[in-house]
């Protein structure tokens, strides 16, 4: 992947007896356009910030994005089978060691089947740091880190089709100080993943624009609805009387929606 939309997936438990083992991975998102039967190749750069060498192991993964904008990875997800490119992907090496100030290039080849239907496909490869022999000898918890690179492949030229379902204002859960976010629900009606581009405007009670916040660059996967959470800087709820959104879902058509926000009680 050429950008970083999916954050590295970290599973961390800490032990006081040894330092955390870290892996770095670049790129973390690969987006490809393809025709049936084409082959695509490239490399992933794996590094470590550990003081010593780190052995890692890779695995090919399916994924989906849940209602909280969090990617969920698994070795196999039957519900995503018709959009999965996992079986097309080969990565080498899948297990190796990387030392401080060193790089390991994991080369990938993605072979698109000749009969692939025109649509988006997606899959991932994850690399997990393995415990050292010293860590295995010690008792207690150990640190585990997994970094993930995500692949999106658009085969042919499927249309981007979708719409806006809902726009709302809600408090940010668990925030100590009053904090608000706009929640936009995007509906994907097609077989091509969408990456909305646009912004939310916060409207004051006199019609003025209090702020404009960008919609996160995050995918809405095919044939489902996806929520987008836009953190707002305006903390005074009494000043917010409306929200307005303008967004391009990939069809080069600007969709707009607005909602009045009733006064808080």
PDB file of C-alpha atoms in Angstrom:
ATOM      1  CA  UNK A   1       0.000   0.000   0.000  1.00  0.00           C
ATOM      2  CA  UNK A   2       1.275   3.413  -0.890  1.00  0.00           C
ATOM      3  CA  UNK A   3      -0.327   5.254   2.046  1.00  0.00           C
ATOM      4  CA  UNK A   4      -1.007   4.528   5.623  1.00  0.00           C
ATOM      5  CA  UNK A   5      -4.678   4.116   6.265  1.00  0.00           C
ATOM      6  CA  UNK A   6      -4.564   1.013   8.251  1.00  0.00           C
ATOM      7  CA  UNK A   7      -2.547   1.371  11.405  1.00  0.00           C
ATOM      8  CA  UNK A   8      -0.221  -1.457  12.399  1.00  0.00           C
ATOM      9  CA  UNK A   9      -2.148  -4.006  14.414  1.00  0.00           C
ATOM     10  CA  UNK A  10      -0.433  -4.284  17.794  1.00  0.00           C
ATOM     11  CA  UNK A  11      -0.996  -7.024  20.334  1.00  0.00           C
ATOM     12  CA  UNK A  12       1.072  -5.987  23.338  1.00  0.00           C
ATOM     13  CA  UNK A  13       1.552  -7.467  26.787  1.00  0.00           C
ATOM     14  CA  UNK A  14       4.459  -6.146  28.777  1.00  0.00           C
ATOM     15  CA  UNK A  15       6.823  -7.928  31.121  1.00  0.00           C
ATOM     16  CA  UNK A  16       9.167  -5.991  33.398  1.00  0.00           C
ATOM     17  CA  UNK A  17      12.027  -8.399  32.659  1.00  0.00           C
ATOM     18  CA  UNK A  18      12.706  -7.378  29.047  1.00  0.00           C
ATOM     19  CA  UNK A  19      12.078  -4.577  26.569  1.00  0.00           C
ATOM     20  CA  UNK A  20       9.348  -4.403  23.976  1.00  0.00           C
ATOM     21  CA  UNK A  21      10.159  -5.884  20.571  1.00  0.00           C
ATOM     22  CA  UNK A  22       9.084  -3.670  17.677  1.00  0.00           C
ATOM     23  CA  UNK A  23       8.668  -4.255  13.957  1.00  0.00           C
ATOM     24  CA  UNK A  24       8.332  -1.644  11.241  1.00  0.00           C
ATOM     25  CA  UNK A  25       6.714  -2.237   7.857  1.00  0.00           C
ATOM     26  CA  UNK A  26       6.530  -0.131   4.698  1.00  0.00           C
ATOM     27  CA  UNK A  27       4.392   0.314   2.705  1.00  0.00           C
ATOM     28  CA  UNK A  28       1.343  -0.634   4.737  1.00  0.00           C
ATOM     29  CA  UNK A  29      -1.179  -0.238   1.931  1.00  0.00           C
ATOM     30  CA  UNK A  30      -0.857  -1.380  -1.683  1.00  0.00           C
ATOM     31  CA  UNK A  31      -3.568  -0.322  -4.114  1.00  0.00           C
ATOM     32  CA  UNK A  32      -3.498  -1.934  -7.561  1.00  0.00           C
ATOM     33  CA  UNK A  33      -5.591  -1.701 -10.708  1.00  0.00           C
ATOM     34  CA  UNK A  34      -5.503  -4.798 -12.862  1.00  0.00           C
ATOM     35  CA  UNK A  35      -7.004  -6.781 -15.688  1.00  0.00           C
ATOM     36  CA  UNK A  36      -7.774 -10.503 -15.378  1.00  0.00           C
ATOM     37  CA  UNK A  37      -4.663 -12.654 -15.788  1.00  0.00           C
ATOM     38  CA  UNK A  38      -2.143  -9.943 -14.859  1.00  0.00           C
ATOM     39  CA  UNK A  39       0.703 -10.455 -12.378  1.00  0.00           C
ATOM     40  CA  UNK A  40       1.906  -7.741  -9.979  1.00  0.00           C
ATOM     41  CA  UNK A  41       5.147  -7.799  -7.979  1.00  0.00           C
ATOM     42  CA  UNK A  42       6.773  -5.607  -5.365  1.00  0.00           C
ATOM     43  CA  UNK A  43       8.454  -5.640  -1.969  1.00  0.00           C
ATOM     44  CA  UNK A  44       7.672  -4.854   1.656  1.00  0.00           C
ATOM     45  CA  UNK A  45      10.435  -3.371   3.817  1.00  0.00           C
ATOM     46  CA  UNK A  46      10.631  -4.886   7.325  1.00  0.00           C
ATOM     47  CA  UNK A  47      12.726  -3.234  10.060  1.00  0.00           C
ATOM     48  CA  UNK A  48      12.997  -3.316  13.848  1.00  0.00           C
ATOM     49  CA  UNK A  49      13.577  -0.755  16.600  1.00  0.00           C
ATOM     50  CA  UNK A  50      14.782  -3.469  18.975  1.00  0.00           C
ATOM     51  CA  UNK A  51      18.312  -3.398  20.376  1.00  0.00           C
ATOM     52  CA  UNK A  52      18.856  -6.970  19.182  1.00  0.00           C
ATOM     53  CA  UNK A  53      17.826  -9.162  16.250  1.00  0.00           C
ATOM     54  CA  UNK A  54      14.139 -10.036  15.911  1.00  0.00           C
ATOM     55  CA  UNK A  55      12.801 -13.117  14.220  1.00  0.00           C
ATOM     56  CA  UNK A  56       9.411 -12.747  12.563  1.00  0.00           C
ATOM     57  CA  UNK A  57       6.853 -14.977  10.882  1.00  0.00           C
ATOM     58  CA  UNK A  58       4.287 -13.974   8.274  1.00  0.00           C
ATOM     59  CA  UNK A  59       0.786 -15.167   7.441  1.00  0.00           C
ATOM     60  CA  UNK A  60      -1.740 -14.342   4.735  1.00  0.00           C
ATOM     61  CA  UNK A  61      -4.974 -12.854   6.022  1.00  0.00           C
ATOM     62  CA  UNK A  62      -8.520 -11.867   5.186  1.00  0.00           C
ATOM     63  CA  UNK A  63     -10.043  -8.800   6.809  1.00  0.00           C
ATOM     64  CA  UNK A  64     -13.097  -6.612   7.168  1.00  0.00           C
ATOM     65  CA  UNK A  65     -13.751  -3.237   8.791  1.00  0.00           C
ATOM     66  CA  UNK A  66     -16.105  -3.179  11.772  1.00  0.00           C
ATOM     67  CA  UNK A  67     -18.616  -0.543  12.884  1.00  0.00           C
ATOM     68  CA  UNK A  68     -15.945   1.352  14.841  1.00  0.00           C
ATOM     69  CA  UNK A  69     -13.642   1.794  11.787  1.00  0.00           C
ATOM     70  CA  UNK A  70     -11.337  -0.937  13.134  1.00  0.00           C
ATOM     71  CA  UNK A  71      -9.857  -3.518  10.721  1.00  0.00           C
ATOM     72  CA  UNK A  72     -10.405  -7.100  11.871  1.00  0.00           C
ATOM     73  CA  UNK A  73      -7.937  -9.674  10.524  1.00  0.00           C
ATOM     74  CA  UNK A  74      -8.252 -13.441  10.351  1.00  0.00           C
ATOM     75  CA  UNK A  75      -6.620 -16.327   8.517  1.00  0.00           C
ATOM     76  CA  UNK A  76      -9.918 -16.970   6.789  1.00  0.00           C
ATOM     77  CA  UNK A  77     -13.232 -15.109   6.707  1.00  0.00           C
ATOM     78  CA  UNK A  78     -15.915 -17.007   4.744  1.00  0.00           C
ATOM     79  CA  UNK A  79     -18.129 -13.907   4.640  1.00  0.00           C
ATOM     80  CA  UNK A  80     -15.415 -12.084   2.647  1.00  0.00           C
ATOM     81  CA  UNK A  81     -14.569 -14.989   0.320  1.00  0.00           C
ATOM     82  CA  UNK A  82     -16.013 -13.459  -2.861  1.00  0.00           C
ATOM     83  CA  UNK A  83     -13.803 -10.376  -2.415  1.00  0.00           C
ATOM     84  CA  UNK A  84     -10.666 -12.021  -1.022  1.00  0.00           C
ATOM     85  CA  UNK A  85      -7.326 -11.925  -2.874  1.00  0.00           C
ATOM     86  CA  UNK A  86      -5.583 -14.028  -0.224  1.00  0.00           C
ATOM     87  CA  UNK A  87      -5.223 -17.062  -2.501  1.00  0.00           C
ATOM     88  CA  UNK A  88      -3.665 -14.874  -5.217  1.00  0.00           C
ATOM     89  CA  UNK A  89      -0.877 -13.596  -2.979  1.00  0.00           C
ATOM     90  CA  UNK A  90       2.555 -15.113  -2.350  1.00  0.00           C
ATOM     91  CA  UNK A  91       5.169 -13.483  -0.075  1.00  0.00           C
ATOM     92  CA  UNK A  92       8.803 -14.507   0.430  1.00  0.00           C
ATOM     93  CA  UNK A  93      10.308 -14.828   2.975  1.00  0.00           C
ATOM     94  CA  UNK A  94       7.513 -15.664   5.367  1.00  0.00           C
ATOM     95  CA  UNK A  95       9.982 -16.198   8.215  1.00  0.00           C
ATOM     96  CA  UNK A  96      13.329 -14.471   8.710  1.00  0.00           C
ATOM     97  CA  UNK A  97      15.405 -12.406  11.134  1.00  0.00           C
ATOM     98  CA  UNK A  98      16.012  -8.668  11.037  1.00  0.00           C
ATOM     99  CA  UNK A  99      18.663  -6.913  13.104  1.00  0.00           C
ATOM    100  CA  UNK A 100      19.092  -3.327  14.306  1.00  0.00           C
ATOM    101  CA  UNK A 101      19.654  -0.876  11.418  1.00  0.00           C
ATOM    102  CA  UNK A 102      18.943  -3.690   8.959  1.00  0.00           C
ATOM    103  CA  UNK A 103      16.195  -4.234   6.393  1.00  0.00           C
ATOM    104  CA  UNK A 104      14.536  -7.391   5.164  1.00  0.00           C
ATOM    105  CA  UNK A 105      12.678  -7.159   1.859  1.00  0.00           C
ATOM    106  CA  UNK A 106       9.674  -9.463   1.743  1.00  0.00           C
ATOM    107  CA  UNK A 107       8.866  -9.741  -1.948  1.00  0.00           C
ATOM    108  CA  UNK A 108       5.278 -10.301  -2.978  1.00  0.00           C
ATOM    109  CA  UNK A 109       3.652 -11.594  -6.155  1.00  0.00           C
ATOM    110  CA  UNK A 110      -0.060 -11.208  -6.747  1.00  0.00           C
ATOM    111  CA  UNK A 111      -1.501 -13.261  -9.621  1.00  0.00           C
ATOM    112  CA  UNK A 112      -4.970 -12.213 -10.737  1.00  0.00           C
ATOM    113  CA  UNK A 113      -6.910 -15.201 -12.132  1.00  0.00           C
ATOM    114  CA  UNK A 114      -7.910 -15.039 -15.783  1.00  0.00           C
ATOM    115  CA  UNK A 115     -11.565 -15.427 -14.812  1.00  0.00           C
ATOM    116  CA  UNK A 116     -11.585 -12.757 -12.060  1.00  0.00           C
ATOM    117  CA  UNK A 117     -14.825 -10.761 -12.146  1.00  0.00           C
ATOM    118  CA  UNK A 118     -14.660  -6.950 -12.355  1.00  0.00           C
ATOM    119  CA  UNK A 119     -14.776  -5.784  -8.726  1.00  0.00           C
ATOM    120  CA  UNK A 120     -12.575  -4.872  -5.771  1.00  0.00           C
ATOM    121  CA  UNK A 121     -10.621  -7.569  -3.960  1.00  0.00           C
ATOM    122  CA  UNK A 122      -8.711  -7.184  -0.705  1.00  0.00           C
ATOM    123  CA  UNK A 123      -6.427  -9.219   1.563  1.00  0.00           C
ATOM    124  CA  UNK A 124      -3.420  -8.714   3.829  1.00  0.00           C
ATOM    125  CA  UNK A 125      -0.134 -10.125   5.052  1.00  0.00           C
ATOM    126  CA  UNK A 126       0.796  -9.875   8.722  1.00  0.00           C
ATOM    127  CA  UNK A 127       4.256 -10.249  10.275  1.00  0.00           C
ATOM    128  CA  UNK A 128       4.519 -11.251  13.929  1.00  0.00           C
ATOM    129  CA  UNK A 129       7.643 -10.876  16.069  1.00  0.00           C
ATOM    130  CA  UNK A 130       8.615 -14.219  17.618  1.00  0.00           C
ATOM    131  CA  UNK A 131       9.979 -14.435  21.176  1.00  0.00           C
ATOM    132  CA  UNK A 132      13.721 -14.930  21.498  1.00  0.00           C
ATOM    133  CA  UNK A 133      15.264 -17.909  23.268  1.00  0.00           C
ATOM    134  CA  UNK A 134      16.017 -15.624  26.242  1.00  0.00           C
ATOM    135  CA  UNK A 135      12.391 -14.525  26.430  1.00  0.00           C
ATOM    136  CA  UNK A 136      11.201 -18.123  26.309  1.00  0.00           C
ATOM    137  CA  UNK A 137      13.491 -18.986  29.239  1.00  0.00           C
ATOM    138  CA  UNK A 138      12.016 -16.233  31.359  1.00  0.00           C
ATOM    139  CA  UNK A 139       8.729 -16.512  33.156  1.00  0.00           C
ATOM    140  CA  UNK A 140       5.834 -14.103  32.965  1.00  0.00           C
ATOM    141  CA  UNK A 141       4.239 -12.297  30.061  1.00  0.00           C
ATOM    142  CA  UNK A 142       5.990 -11.477  26.818  1.00  0.00           C
ATOM    143  CA  UNK A 143       5.491  -8.777  24.216  1.00  0.00           C
ATOM    144  CA  UNK A 144       3.950  -9.726  20.868  1.00  0.00           C
ATOM    145  CA  UNK A 145       3.784  -7.281  17.959  1.00  0.00           C
ATOM    146  CA  UNK A 146       2.130  -7.814  14.588  1.00  0.00           C
ATOM    147  CA  UNK A 147       2.314  -5.361  11.693  1.00  0.00           C
ATOM    148  CA  UNK A 148       0.020  -5.706   8.693  1.00  0.00           C
ATOM    149  CA  UNK A 149       0.155  -4.612   5.058  1.00  0.00           C
ATOM    150  CA  UNK A 150      -3.189  -4.465   3.247  1.00  0.00           C
ATOM    151  CA  UNK A 151      -3.740  -5.076  -0.468  1.00  0.00           C
ATOM    152  CA  UNK A 152      -6.608  -3.618  -2.512  1.00  0.00           C
ATOM    153  CA  UNK A 153      -6.964  -4.811  -6.113  1.00  0.00           C
ATOM    154  CA  UNK A 154      -9.507  -3.322  -8.521  1.00  0.00           C
ATOM    155  CA  UNK A 155     -10.022  -5.689 -11.455  1.00  0.00           C
ATOM    156  CA  UNK A 156     -11.489  -4.086 -14.564  1.00  0.00           C
ATOM    157  CA  UNK A 157     -13.454  -0.876 -14.107  1.00  0.00           C
ATOM    158  CA  UNK A 158     -16.407  -1.547 -11.800  1.00  0.00           C
ATOM    159  CA  UNK A 159     -18.472   1.571 -11.080  1.00  0.00           C
ATOM    160  CA  UNK A 160     -18.372   3.344  -7.724  1.00  0.00           C
ATOM    161  CA  UNK A 161     -21.967   3.265  -6.472  1.00  0.00           C
ATOM    162  CA  UNK A 162     -23.227   4.364  -3.102  1.00  0.00           C
ATOM    163  CA  UNK A 163     -24.885   7.049  -1.057  1.00  0.00           C
ATOM    164  CA  UNK A 164     -25.144   8.777   2.295  1.00  0.00           C
ATOM    165  CA  UNK A 165     -27.385   7.138   4.878  1.00  0.00           C
ATOM    166  CA  UNK A 166     -27.111   9.156   8.063  1.00  0.00           C
ATOM    167  CA  UNK A 167     -25.393  12.170   9.622  1.00  0.00           C
ATOM    168  CA  UNK A 168     -25.478  12.741  13.366  1.00  0.00           C
ATOM    169  CA  UNK A 169     -23.710  14.405  16.284  1.00  0.00           C
ATOM    170  CA  UNK A 170     -22.718  12.400  19.339  1.00  0.00           C
ATOM    171  CA  UNK A 171     -20.389  12.689  22.342  1.00  0.00           C
ATOM    172  CA  UNK A 172     -17.046  10.914  22.121  1.00  0.00           C
ATOM    173  CA  UNK A 173     -17.301   7.836  24.364  1.00  0.00           C
ATOM    174  CA  UNK A 174     -14.972   7.824  27.346  1.00  0.00           C
ATOM    175  CA  UNK A 175     -13.660  11.354  26.866  1.00  0.00           C
ATOM    176  CA  UNK A 176     -13.017  13.110  30.169  1.00  0.00           C
ATOM    177  CA  UNK A 177     -13.770  16.620  28.924  1.00  0.00           C
ATOM    178  CA  UNK A 178     -16.812  17.324  26.740  1.00  0.00           C
ATOM    179  CA  UNK A 179     -15.867  16.286  23.223  1.00  0.00           C
ATOM    180  CA  UNK A 180     -18.047  15.763  20.161  1.00  0.00           C
ATOM    181  CA  UNK A 181     -17.851  13.943  16.876  1.00  0.00           C
ATOM    182  CA  UNK A 182     -19.871  13.836  13.686  1.00  0.00           C
ATOM    183  CA  UNK A 183     -20.921  10.358  12.580  1.00  0.00           C
ATOM    184  CA  UNK A 184     -21.447   9.842   8.843  1.00  0.00           C
ATOM    185  CA  UNK A 185     -22.793   6.538   7.495  1.00  0.00           C
ATOM    186  CA  UNK A 186     -21.828   5.728   3.896  1.00  0.00           C
ATOM    187  CA  UNK A 187     -23.655   3.027   1.946  1.00  0.00           C
ATOM    188  CA  UNK A 188     -21.688   1.087  -0.674  1.00  0.00           C
ATOM    189  CA  UNK A 189     -24.098  -0.397  -3.225  1.00  0.00           C
ATOM    190  CA  UNK A 190     -21.461  -1.748  -5.616  1.00  0.00           C
ATOM    191  CA  UNK A 191     -18.594  -4.209  -5.885  1.00  0.00           C
ATOM    192  CA  UNK A 192     -15.859  -1.565  -5.791  1.00  0.00           C
ATOM    193  CA  UNK A 193     -14.540  -0.328  -2.462  1.00  0.00           C
ATOM    194  CA  UNK A 194     -15.125   3.373  -1.838  1.00  0.00           C
ATOM    195  CA  UNK A 195     -12.757   5.878  -0.263  1.00  0.00           C
ATOM    196  CA  UNK A 196     -14.818   8.970   0.544  1.00  0.00           C
ATOM    197  CA  UNK A 197     -13.179  12.353   0.043  1.00  0.00           C
ATOM    198  CA  UNK A 198     -14.809  15.355   1.644  1.00  0.00           C
ATOM    199  CA  UNK A 199     -15.524  17.265   4.827  1.00  0.00           C
ATOM    200  CA  UNK A 200     -18.065  17.973   7.529  1.00  0.00           C
ATOM    201  CA  UNK A 201     -19.019  21.545   8.404  1.00  0.00           C
ATOM    202  CA  UNK A 202     -20.199  22.427  11.894  1.00  0.00           C
ATOM    203  CA  UNK A 203     -22.840  25.144  11.723  1.00  0.00           C
ATOM    204  CA  UNK A 204     -23.496  27.674  14.454  1.00  0.00           C
ATOM    205  CA  UNK A 205     -26.945  28.834  15.468  1.00  0.00           C
ATOM    206  CA  UNK A 206     -26.662  32.023  13.389  1.00  0.00           C
ATOM    207  CA  UNK A 207     -25.742  30.057  10.272  1.00  0.00           C
ATOM    208  CA  UNK A 208     -21.999  30.634  10.561  1.00  0.00           C
ATOM    209  CA  UNK A 209     -19.485  27.817  10.033  1.00  0.00           C
ATOM    210  CA  UNK A 210     -17.737  27.022  13.313  1.00  0.00           C
ATOM    211  CA  UNK A 211     -15.273  24.561  11.780  1.00  0.00           C
ATOM    212  CA  UNK A 212     -14.639  22.280   8.834  1.00  0.00           C
ATOM    213  CA  UNK A 213     -13.217  18.801   9.465  1.00  0.00           C
ATOM    214  CA  UNK A 214     -11.997  16.260   6.893  1.00  0.00           C
ATOM    215  CA  UNK A 215     -13.621  12.849   6.604  1.00  0.00           C
ATOM    216  CA  UNK A 216     -11.023  10.130   7.364  1.00  0.00           C
ATOM    217  CA  UNK A 217      -9.513   8.433   4.320  1.00  0.00           C
ATOM    218  CA  UNK A 218     -10.891   5.010   5.119  1.00  0.00           C
ATOM    219  CA  UNK A 219     -12.450   2.343   2.881  1.00  0.00           C
ATOM    220  CA  UNK A 220     -16.110   1.431   2.674  1.00  0.00           C
ATOM    221  CA  UNK A 221     -15.922  -2.181   1.525  1.00  0.00           C
ATOM    222  CA  UNK A 222     -18.364  -3.515  -1.102  1.00  0.00           C
ATOM    223  CA  UNK A 223     -22.048  -4.195  -0.426  1.00  0.00           C
ATOM    224  CA  UNK A 224     -22.275  -2.777   3.099  1.00  0.00           C
ATOM    225  CA  UNK A 225     -22.578   0.423   5.120  1.00  0.00           C
ATOM    226  CA  UNK A 226     -19.635   1.988   6.936  1.00  0.00           C
ATOM    227  CA  UNK A 227     -19.604   4.565   9.722  1.00  0.00           C
ATOM    228  CA  UNK A 228     -17.065   7.409   9.659  1.00  0.00           C
ATOM    229  CA  UNK A 229     -16.209   9.236  12.881  1.00  0.00           C
ATOM    230  CA  UNK A 230     -15.061  12.855  12.495  1.00  0.00           C
ATOM    231  CA  UNK A 231     -13.614  14.344  15.687  1.00  0.00           C
ATOM    232  CA  UNK A 232     -14.663  17.961  16.191  1.00  0.00           C
ATOM    233  CA  UNK A 233     -12.750  20.783  17.854  1.00  0.00           C
ATOM    234  CA  UNK A 234     -15.865  22.677  18.949  1.00  0.00           C
ATOM    235  CA  UNK A 235     -16.347  21.725  22.592  1.00  0.00           C
ATOM    236  CA  UNK A 236     -19.335  23.932  23.455  1.00  0.00           C
ATOM    237  CA  UNK A 237     -22.375  21.859  22.523  1.00  0.00           C
ATOM    238  CA  UNK A 238     -24.699  24.876  22.867  1.00  0.00           C
ATOM    239  CA  UNK A 239     -23.002  26.543  19.895  1.00  0.00           C
ATOM    240  CA  UNK A 240     -23.662  23.624  17.518  1.00  0.00           C
ATOM    241  CA  UNK A 241     -26.996  23.854  15.695  1.00  0.00           C
ATOM    242  CA  UNK A 242     -26.327  21.843  12.541  1.00  0.00           C
ATOM    243  CA  UNK A 243     -23.994  19.662  10.475  1.00  0.00           C
ATOM    244  CA  UNK A 244     -23.436  19.638   6.738  1.00  0.00           C
ATOM    245  CA  UNK A 245     -21.385  17.146   4.729  1.00  0.00           C
ATOM    246  CA  UNK A 246     -19.991  17.287   1.196  1.00  0.00           C
ATOM    247  CA  UNK A 247     -18.352  14.103  -0.103  1.00  0.00           C
ATOM    248  CA  UNK A 248     -17.197  12.421  -3.306  1.00  0.00           C
ATOM    249  CA  UNK A 249     -17.504   8.626  -3.118  1.00  0.00           C
ATOM    250  CA  UNK A 250     -15.332   8.099  -6.199  1.00  0.00           C
ATOM    251  CA  UNK A 251     -17.848   8.801  -8.948  1.00  0.00           C
ATOM    252  CA  UNK A 252     -16.714  12.471  -9.256  1.00  0.00           C
ATOM    253  CA  UNK A 253     -20.146  13.565  -8.068  1.00  0.00           C
ATOM    254  CA  UNK A 254     -20.389  15.637  -4.899  1.00  0.00           C
ATOM    255  CA  UNK A 255     -23.027  14.304  -2.510  1.00  0.00           C
ATOM    256  CA  UNK A 256     -24.341  16.629   0.172  1.00  0.00           C
ATOM    257  CA  UNK A 257     -26.445  16.151   3.271  1.00  0.00           C
ATOM    258  CA  UNK A 258     -27.301  18.285   6.281  1.00  0.00           C
ATOM    259  CA  UNK A 259     -28.972  17.790   9.630  1.00  0.00           C
ATOM    260  CA  UNK A 260     -30.272  20.178  12.253  1.00  0.00           C
ATOM    261  CA  UNK A 261     -28.961  19.523  15.751  1.00  0.00           C
ATOM    262  CA  UNK A 262     -31.608  20.167  18.417  1.00  0.00           C
ATOM    263  CA  UNK A 263     -30.548  22.138  21.491  1.00  0.00           C
ATOM    264  CA  UNK A 264     -29.139  20.057  24.316  1.00  0.00           C
ATOM    265  CA  UNK A 265     -31.198  19.758  27.481  1.00  0.00           C
TER     266      UNK A 265
END
